[in-house]
PDB file of C-alpha atoms in Angstrom:
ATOM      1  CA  UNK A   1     -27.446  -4.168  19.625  1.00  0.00           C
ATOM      2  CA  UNK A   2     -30.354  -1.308  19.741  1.00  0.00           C
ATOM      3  CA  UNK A   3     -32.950  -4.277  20.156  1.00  0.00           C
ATOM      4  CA  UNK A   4     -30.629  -5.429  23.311  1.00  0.00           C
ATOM      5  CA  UNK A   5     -30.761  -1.562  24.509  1.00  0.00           C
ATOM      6  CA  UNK A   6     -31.817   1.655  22.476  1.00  0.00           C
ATOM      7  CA  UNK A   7     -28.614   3.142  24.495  1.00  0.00           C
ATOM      8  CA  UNK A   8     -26.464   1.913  21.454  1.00  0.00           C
ATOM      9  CA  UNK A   9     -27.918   3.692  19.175  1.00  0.00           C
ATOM     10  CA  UNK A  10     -25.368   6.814  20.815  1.00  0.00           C
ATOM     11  CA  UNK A  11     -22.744   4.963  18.788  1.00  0.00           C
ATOM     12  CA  UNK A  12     -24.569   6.214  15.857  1.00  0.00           C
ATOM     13  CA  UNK A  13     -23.211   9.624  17.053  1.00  0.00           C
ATOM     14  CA  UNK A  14     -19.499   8.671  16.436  1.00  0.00           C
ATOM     15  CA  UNK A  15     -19.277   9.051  12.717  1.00  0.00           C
ATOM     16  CA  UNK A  16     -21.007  11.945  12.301  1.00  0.00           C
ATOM     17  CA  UNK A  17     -18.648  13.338  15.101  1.00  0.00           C
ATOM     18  CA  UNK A  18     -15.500  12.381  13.359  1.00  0.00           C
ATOM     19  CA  UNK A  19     -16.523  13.894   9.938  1.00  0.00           C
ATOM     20  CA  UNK A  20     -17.486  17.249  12.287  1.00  0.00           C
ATOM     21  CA  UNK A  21     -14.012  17.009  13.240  1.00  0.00           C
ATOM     22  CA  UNK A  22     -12.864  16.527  10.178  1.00  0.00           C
ATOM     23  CA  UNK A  23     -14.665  19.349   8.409  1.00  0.00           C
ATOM     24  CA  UNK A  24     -14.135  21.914  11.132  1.00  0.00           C
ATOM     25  CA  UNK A  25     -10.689  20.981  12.709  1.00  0.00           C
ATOM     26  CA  UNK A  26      -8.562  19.811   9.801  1.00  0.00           C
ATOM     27  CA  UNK A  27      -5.843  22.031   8.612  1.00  0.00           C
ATOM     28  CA  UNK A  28      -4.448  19.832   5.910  1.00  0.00           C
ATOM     29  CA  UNK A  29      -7.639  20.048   3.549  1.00  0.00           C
ATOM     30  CA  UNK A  30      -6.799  21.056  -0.007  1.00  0.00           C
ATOM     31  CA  UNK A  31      -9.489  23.162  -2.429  1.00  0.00           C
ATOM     32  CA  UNK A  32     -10.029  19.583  -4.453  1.00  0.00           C
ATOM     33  CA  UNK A  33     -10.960  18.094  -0.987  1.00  0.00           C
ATOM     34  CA  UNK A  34     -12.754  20.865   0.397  1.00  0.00           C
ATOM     35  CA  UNK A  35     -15.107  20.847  -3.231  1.00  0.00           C
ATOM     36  CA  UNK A  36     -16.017  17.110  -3.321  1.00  0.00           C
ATOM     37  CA  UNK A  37     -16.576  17.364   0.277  1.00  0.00           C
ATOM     38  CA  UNK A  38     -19.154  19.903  -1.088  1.00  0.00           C
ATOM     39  CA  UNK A  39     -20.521  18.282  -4.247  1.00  0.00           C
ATOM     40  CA  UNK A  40     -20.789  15.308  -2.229  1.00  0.00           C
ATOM     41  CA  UNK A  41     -23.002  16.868   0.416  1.00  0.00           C
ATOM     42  CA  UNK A  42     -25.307  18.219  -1.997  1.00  0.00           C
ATOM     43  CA  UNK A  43     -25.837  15.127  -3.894  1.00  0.00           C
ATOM     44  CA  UNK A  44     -26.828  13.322  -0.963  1.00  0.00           C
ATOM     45  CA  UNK A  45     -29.400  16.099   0.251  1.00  0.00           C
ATOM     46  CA  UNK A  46     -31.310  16.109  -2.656  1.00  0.00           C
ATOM     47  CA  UNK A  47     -31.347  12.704  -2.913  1.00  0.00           C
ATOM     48  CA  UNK A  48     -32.186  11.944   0.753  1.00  0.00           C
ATOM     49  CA  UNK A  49     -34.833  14.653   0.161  1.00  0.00           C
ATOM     50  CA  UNK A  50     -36.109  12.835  -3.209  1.00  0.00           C
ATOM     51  CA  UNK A  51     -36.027   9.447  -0.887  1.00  0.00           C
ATOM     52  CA  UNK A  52     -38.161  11.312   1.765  1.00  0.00           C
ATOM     53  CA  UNK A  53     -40.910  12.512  -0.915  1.00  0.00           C
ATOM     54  CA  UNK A  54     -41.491   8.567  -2.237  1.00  0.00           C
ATOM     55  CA  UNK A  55     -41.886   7.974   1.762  1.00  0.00           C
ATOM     56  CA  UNK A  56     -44.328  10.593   1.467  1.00  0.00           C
ATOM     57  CA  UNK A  57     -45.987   9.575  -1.912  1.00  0.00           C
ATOM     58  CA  UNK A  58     -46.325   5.832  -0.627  1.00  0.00           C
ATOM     59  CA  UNK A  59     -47.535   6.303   1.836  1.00  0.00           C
ATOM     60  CA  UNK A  60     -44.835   4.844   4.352  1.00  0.00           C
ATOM     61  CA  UNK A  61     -45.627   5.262   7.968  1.00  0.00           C
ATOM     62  CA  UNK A  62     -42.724   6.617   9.802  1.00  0.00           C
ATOM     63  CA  UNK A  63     -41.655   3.881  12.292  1.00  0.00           C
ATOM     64  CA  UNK A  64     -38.418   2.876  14.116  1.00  0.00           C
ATOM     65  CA  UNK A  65     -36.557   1.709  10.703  1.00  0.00           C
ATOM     66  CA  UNK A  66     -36.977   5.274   9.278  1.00  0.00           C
ATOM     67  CA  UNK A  67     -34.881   6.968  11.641  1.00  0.00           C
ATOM     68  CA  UNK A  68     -32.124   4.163  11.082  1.00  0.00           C
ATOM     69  CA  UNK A  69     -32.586   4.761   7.677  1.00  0.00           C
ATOM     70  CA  UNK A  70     -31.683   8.845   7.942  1.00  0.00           C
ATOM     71  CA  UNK A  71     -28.858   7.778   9.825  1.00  0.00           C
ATOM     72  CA  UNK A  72     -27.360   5.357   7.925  1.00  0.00           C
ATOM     73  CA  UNK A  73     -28.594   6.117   4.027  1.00  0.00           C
ATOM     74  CA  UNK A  74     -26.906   9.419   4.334  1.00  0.00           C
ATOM     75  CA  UNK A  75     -23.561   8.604   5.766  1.00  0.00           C
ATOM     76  CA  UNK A  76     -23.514   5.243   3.824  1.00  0.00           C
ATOM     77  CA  UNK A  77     -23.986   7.704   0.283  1.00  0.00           C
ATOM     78  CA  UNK A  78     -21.133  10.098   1.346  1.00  0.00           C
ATOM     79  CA  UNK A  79     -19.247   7.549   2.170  1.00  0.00           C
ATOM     80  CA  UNK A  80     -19.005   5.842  -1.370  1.00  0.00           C
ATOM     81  CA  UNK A  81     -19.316   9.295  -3.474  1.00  0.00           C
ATOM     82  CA  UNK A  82     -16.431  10.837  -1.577  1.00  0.00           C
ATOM     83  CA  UNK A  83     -14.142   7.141  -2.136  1.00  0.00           C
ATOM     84  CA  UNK A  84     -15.389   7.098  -5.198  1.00  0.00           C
ATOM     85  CA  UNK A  85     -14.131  10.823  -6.108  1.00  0.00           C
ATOM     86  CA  UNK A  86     -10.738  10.162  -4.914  1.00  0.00           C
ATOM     87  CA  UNK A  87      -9.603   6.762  -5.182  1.00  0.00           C
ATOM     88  CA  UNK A  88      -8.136   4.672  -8.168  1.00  0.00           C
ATOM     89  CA  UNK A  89     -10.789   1.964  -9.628  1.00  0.00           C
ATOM     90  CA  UNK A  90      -9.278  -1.146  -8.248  1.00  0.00           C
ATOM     91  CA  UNK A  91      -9.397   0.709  -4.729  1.00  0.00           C
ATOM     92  CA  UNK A  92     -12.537   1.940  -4.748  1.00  0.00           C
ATOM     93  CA  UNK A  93     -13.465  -1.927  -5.742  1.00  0.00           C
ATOM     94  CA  UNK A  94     -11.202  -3.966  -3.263  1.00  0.00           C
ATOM     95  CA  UNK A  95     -12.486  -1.646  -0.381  1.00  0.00           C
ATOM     96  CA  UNK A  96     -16.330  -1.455  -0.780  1.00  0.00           C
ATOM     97  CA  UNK A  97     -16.674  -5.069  -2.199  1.00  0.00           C
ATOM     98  CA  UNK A  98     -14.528  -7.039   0.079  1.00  0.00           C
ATOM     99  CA  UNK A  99     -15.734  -4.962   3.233  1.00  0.00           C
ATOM    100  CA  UNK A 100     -19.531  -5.802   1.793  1.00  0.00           C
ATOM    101  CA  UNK A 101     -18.122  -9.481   1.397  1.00  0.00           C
ATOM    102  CA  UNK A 102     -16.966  -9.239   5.143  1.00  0.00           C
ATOM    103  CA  UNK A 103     -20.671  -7.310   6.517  1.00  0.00           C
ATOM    104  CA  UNK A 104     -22.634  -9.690   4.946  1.00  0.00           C
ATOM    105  CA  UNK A 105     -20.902 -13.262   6.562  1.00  0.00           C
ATOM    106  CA  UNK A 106     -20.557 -11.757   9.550  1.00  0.00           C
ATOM    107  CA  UNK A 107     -24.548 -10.772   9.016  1.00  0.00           C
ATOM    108  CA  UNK A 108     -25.193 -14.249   8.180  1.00  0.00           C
ATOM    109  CA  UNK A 109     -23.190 -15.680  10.581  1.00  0.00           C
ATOM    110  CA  UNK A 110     -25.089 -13.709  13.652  1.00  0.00           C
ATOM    111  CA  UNK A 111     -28.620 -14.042  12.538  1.00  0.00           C
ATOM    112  CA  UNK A 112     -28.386 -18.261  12.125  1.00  0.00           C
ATOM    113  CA  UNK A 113     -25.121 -18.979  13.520  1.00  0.00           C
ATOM    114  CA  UNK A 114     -23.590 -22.101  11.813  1.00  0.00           C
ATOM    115  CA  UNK A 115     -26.438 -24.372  10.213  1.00  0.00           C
ATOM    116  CA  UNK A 116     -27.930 -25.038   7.303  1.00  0.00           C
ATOM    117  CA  UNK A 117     -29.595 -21.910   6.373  1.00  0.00           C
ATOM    118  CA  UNK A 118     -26.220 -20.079   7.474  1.00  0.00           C
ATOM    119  CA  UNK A 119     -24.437 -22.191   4.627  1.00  0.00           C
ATOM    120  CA  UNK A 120     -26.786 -21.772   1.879  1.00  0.00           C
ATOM    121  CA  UNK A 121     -27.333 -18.226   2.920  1.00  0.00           C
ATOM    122  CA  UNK A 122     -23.088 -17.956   2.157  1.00  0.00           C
ATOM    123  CA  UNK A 123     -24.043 -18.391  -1.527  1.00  0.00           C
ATOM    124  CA  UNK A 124     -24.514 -14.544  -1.293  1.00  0.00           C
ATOM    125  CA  UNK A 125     -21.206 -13.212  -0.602  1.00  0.00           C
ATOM    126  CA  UNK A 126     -19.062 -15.646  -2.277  1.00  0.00           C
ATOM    127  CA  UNK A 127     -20.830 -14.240  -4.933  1.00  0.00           C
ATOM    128  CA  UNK A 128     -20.119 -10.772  -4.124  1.00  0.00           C
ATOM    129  CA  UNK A 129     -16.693 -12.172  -3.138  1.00  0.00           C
ATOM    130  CA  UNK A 130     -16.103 -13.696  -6.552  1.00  0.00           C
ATOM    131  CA  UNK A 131     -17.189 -10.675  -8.728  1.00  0.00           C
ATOM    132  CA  UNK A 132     -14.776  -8.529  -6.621  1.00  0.00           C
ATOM    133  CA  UNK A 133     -11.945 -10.115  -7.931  1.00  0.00           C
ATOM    134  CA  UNK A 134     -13.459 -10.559 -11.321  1.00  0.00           C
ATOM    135  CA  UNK A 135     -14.281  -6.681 -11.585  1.00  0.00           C
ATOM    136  CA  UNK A 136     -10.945  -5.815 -10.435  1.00  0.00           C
ATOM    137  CA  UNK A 137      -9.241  -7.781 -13.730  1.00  0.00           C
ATOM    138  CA  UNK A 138     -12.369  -7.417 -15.941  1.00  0.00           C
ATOM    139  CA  UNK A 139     -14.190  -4.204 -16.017  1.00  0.00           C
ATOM    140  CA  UNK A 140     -17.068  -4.741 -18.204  1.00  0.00           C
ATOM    141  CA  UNK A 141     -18.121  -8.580 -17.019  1.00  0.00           C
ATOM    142  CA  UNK A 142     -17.656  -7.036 -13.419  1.00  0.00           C
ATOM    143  CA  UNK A 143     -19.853  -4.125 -14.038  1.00  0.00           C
ATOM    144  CA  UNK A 144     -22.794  -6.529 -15.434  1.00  0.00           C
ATOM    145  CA  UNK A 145     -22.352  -8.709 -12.487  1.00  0.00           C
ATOM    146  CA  UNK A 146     -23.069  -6.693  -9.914  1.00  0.00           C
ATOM    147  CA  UNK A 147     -25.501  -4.849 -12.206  1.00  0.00           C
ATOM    148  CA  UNK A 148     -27.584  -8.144 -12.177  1.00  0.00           C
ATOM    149  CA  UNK A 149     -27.010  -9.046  -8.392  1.00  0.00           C
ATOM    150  CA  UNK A 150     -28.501  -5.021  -8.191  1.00  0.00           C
ATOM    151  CA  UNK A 151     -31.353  -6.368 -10.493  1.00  0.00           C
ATOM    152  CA  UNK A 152     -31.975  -9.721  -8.913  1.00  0.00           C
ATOM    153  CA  UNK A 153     -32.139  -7.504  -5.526  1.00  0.00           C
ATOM    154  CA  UNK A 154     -34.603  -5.107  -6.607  1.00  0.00           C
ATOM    155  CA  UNK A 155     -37.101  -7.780  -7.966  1.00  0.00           C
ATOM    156  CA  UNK A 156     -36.982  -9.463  -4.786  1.00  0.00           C
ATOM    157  CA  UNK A 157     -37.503  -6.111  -2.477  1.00  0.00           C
ATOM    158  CA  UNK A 158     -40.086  -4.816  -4.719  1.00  0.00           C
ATOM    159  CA  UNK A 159     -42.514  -8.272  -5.237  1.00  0.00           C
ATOM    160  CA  UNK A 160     -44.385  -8.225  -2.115  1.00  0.00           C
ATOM    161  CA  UNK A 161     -46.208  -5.250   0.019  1.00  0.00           C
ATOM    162  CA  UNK A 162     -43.325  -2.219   0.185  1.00  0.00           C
ATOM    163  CA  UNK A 163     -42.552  -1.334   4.070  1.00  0.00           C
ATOM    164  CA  UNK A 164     -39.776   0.882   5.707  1.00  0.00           C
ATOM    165  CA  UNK A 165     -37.811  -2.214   6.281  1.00  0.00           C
ATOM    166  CA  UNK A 166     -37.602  -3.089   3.070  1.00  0.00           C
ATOM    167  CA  UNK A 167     -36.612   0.438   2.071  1.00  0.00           C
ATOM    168  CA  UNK A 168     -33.657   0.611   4.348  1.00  0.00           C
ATOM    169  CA  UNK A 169     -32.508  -2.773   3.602  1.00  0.00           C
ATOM    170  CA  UNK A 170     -32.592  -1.755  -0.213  1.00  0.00           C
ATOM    171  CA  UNK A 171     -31.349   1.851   0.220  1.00  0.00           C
ATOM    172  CA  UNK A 172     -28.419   0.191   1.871  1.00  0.00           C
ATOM    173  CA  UNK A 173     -27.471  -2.932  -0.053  1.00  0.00           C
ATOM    174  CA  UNK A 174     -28.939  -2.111  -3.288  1.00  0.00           C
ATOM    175  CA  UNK A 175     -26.795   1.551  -3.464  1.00  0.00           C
ATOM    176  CA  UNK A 176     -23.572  -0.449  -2.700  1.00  0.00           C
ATOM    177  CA  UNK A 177     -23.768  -2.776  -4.991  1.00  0.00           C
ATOM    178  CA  UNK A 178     -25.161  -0.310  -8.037  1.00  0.00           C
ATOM    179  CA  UNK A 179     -22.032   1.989  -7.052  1.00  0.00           C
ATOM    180  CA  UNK A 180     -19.709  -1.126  -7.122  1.00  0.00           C
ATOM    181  CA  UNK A 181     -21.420  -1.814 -11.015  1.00  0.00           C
ATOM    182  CA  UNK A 182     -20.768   1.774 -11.885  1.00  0.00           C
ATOM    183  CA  UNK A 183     -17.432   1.798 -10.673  1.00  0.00           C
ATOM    184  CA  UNK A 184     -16.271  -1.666 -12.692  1.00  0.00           C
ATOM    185  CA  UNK A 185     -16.871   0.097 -15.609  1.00  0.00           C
ATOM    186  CA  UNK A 186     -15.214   3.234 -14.730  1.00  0.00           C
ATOM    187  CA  UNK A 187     -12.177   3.774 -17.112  1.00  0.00           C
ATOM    188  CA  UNK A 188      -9.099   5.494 -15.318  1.00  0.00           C
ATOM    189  CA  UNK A 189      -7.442   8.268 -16.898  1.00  0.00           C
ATOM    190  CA  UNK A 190      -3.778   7.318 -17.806  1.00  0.00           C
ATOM    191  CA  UNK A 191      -1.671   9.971 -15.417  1.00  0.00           C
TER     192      UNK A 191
END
């Protein structure tokens, strides 16, 4: 949509508005809340700043994609510490893997539409899909599963010349689905 019109990217504004909202307006925030809130937004300032000294250290030159990616990188991060401090495993799992089944057809769908390329590119999130529900039963074989799609990823980002597009795509992607192996092999405390 910002291609179409760089007006859209306003509607990058909304979620950081909502978690303003949250933080400032909300009366029914416990201490547990309010510290993961704040362990959660330290972890992802150091590591957006540790992201933003590689940019420096390769040499990246700041383009377009770079702002996208300190807009999304950051709120994407939060995002998954924060469900990840608060939900049950199987939650955590269902949610982030089935809505990263969901982003990715839809993805798919928009940039080819319904050929060829569209159905080989499904492979991807039937795969994603599929180790969902098998990291939901099985811990451990989930965990290595999406460890090696995070692998598999990484090998293919990392073979040719390194850009900013290639950064954001990986920050993106390749965090979600190395949370989703780390939380498959989470064990849940028995309450």
């Amino acid at each position: 949509m910002i291609s179409i019109n760089r007006w859209f990217s306003i509607f990058y504004l909304l979620p950081i508005f909502f978690e303003l909202y949250k933080d400032m307006f909300s009366k029914e925030v416990d201490e547990f809340e309010r510290l993961v809130r704040y362990k959660t937004s330290n972890i992802v300032l150091y590591i957006v700043i540790c992201m933003s000294v590689t940019f420096l250290l390769l040499g990246l030159f700041p383009t377009r994609d770079i702002y996208y990616f300190y807009i999304l990188f950051p709120l994407l991060l939060r995002s998954l510490l924060y469900i990840g401090y608060f939900y049950r495993r199987k939650r955590v799992i269902k949610v982030t893997g089935y809505t990263l089944f969901i982003m990715l057809s839809i993805f798919i769908l928009l940039s080819h539409g319904f050929t060829k390329e569209s159905l080989f590119e499904c492979v991807v999130p039937l795969l994603i899909l599929i180790s969902t529900w098998v990291s939901i039963y099985y811990r451990l074989v989930g965990g290595v599963m999406f460890f090696g799609y995070f692998l598999v990823f990484s090998f293919y980002i990392f073979r040719g010349t390194l850009n900013v597009g290639k950064v954001l795509v990986y920050s993106l992607l390749g965090t979600v689905l190395l949370f989703l192996s780390v939380q498959s092999v989470r064990k849940e405390e028995k309450i």
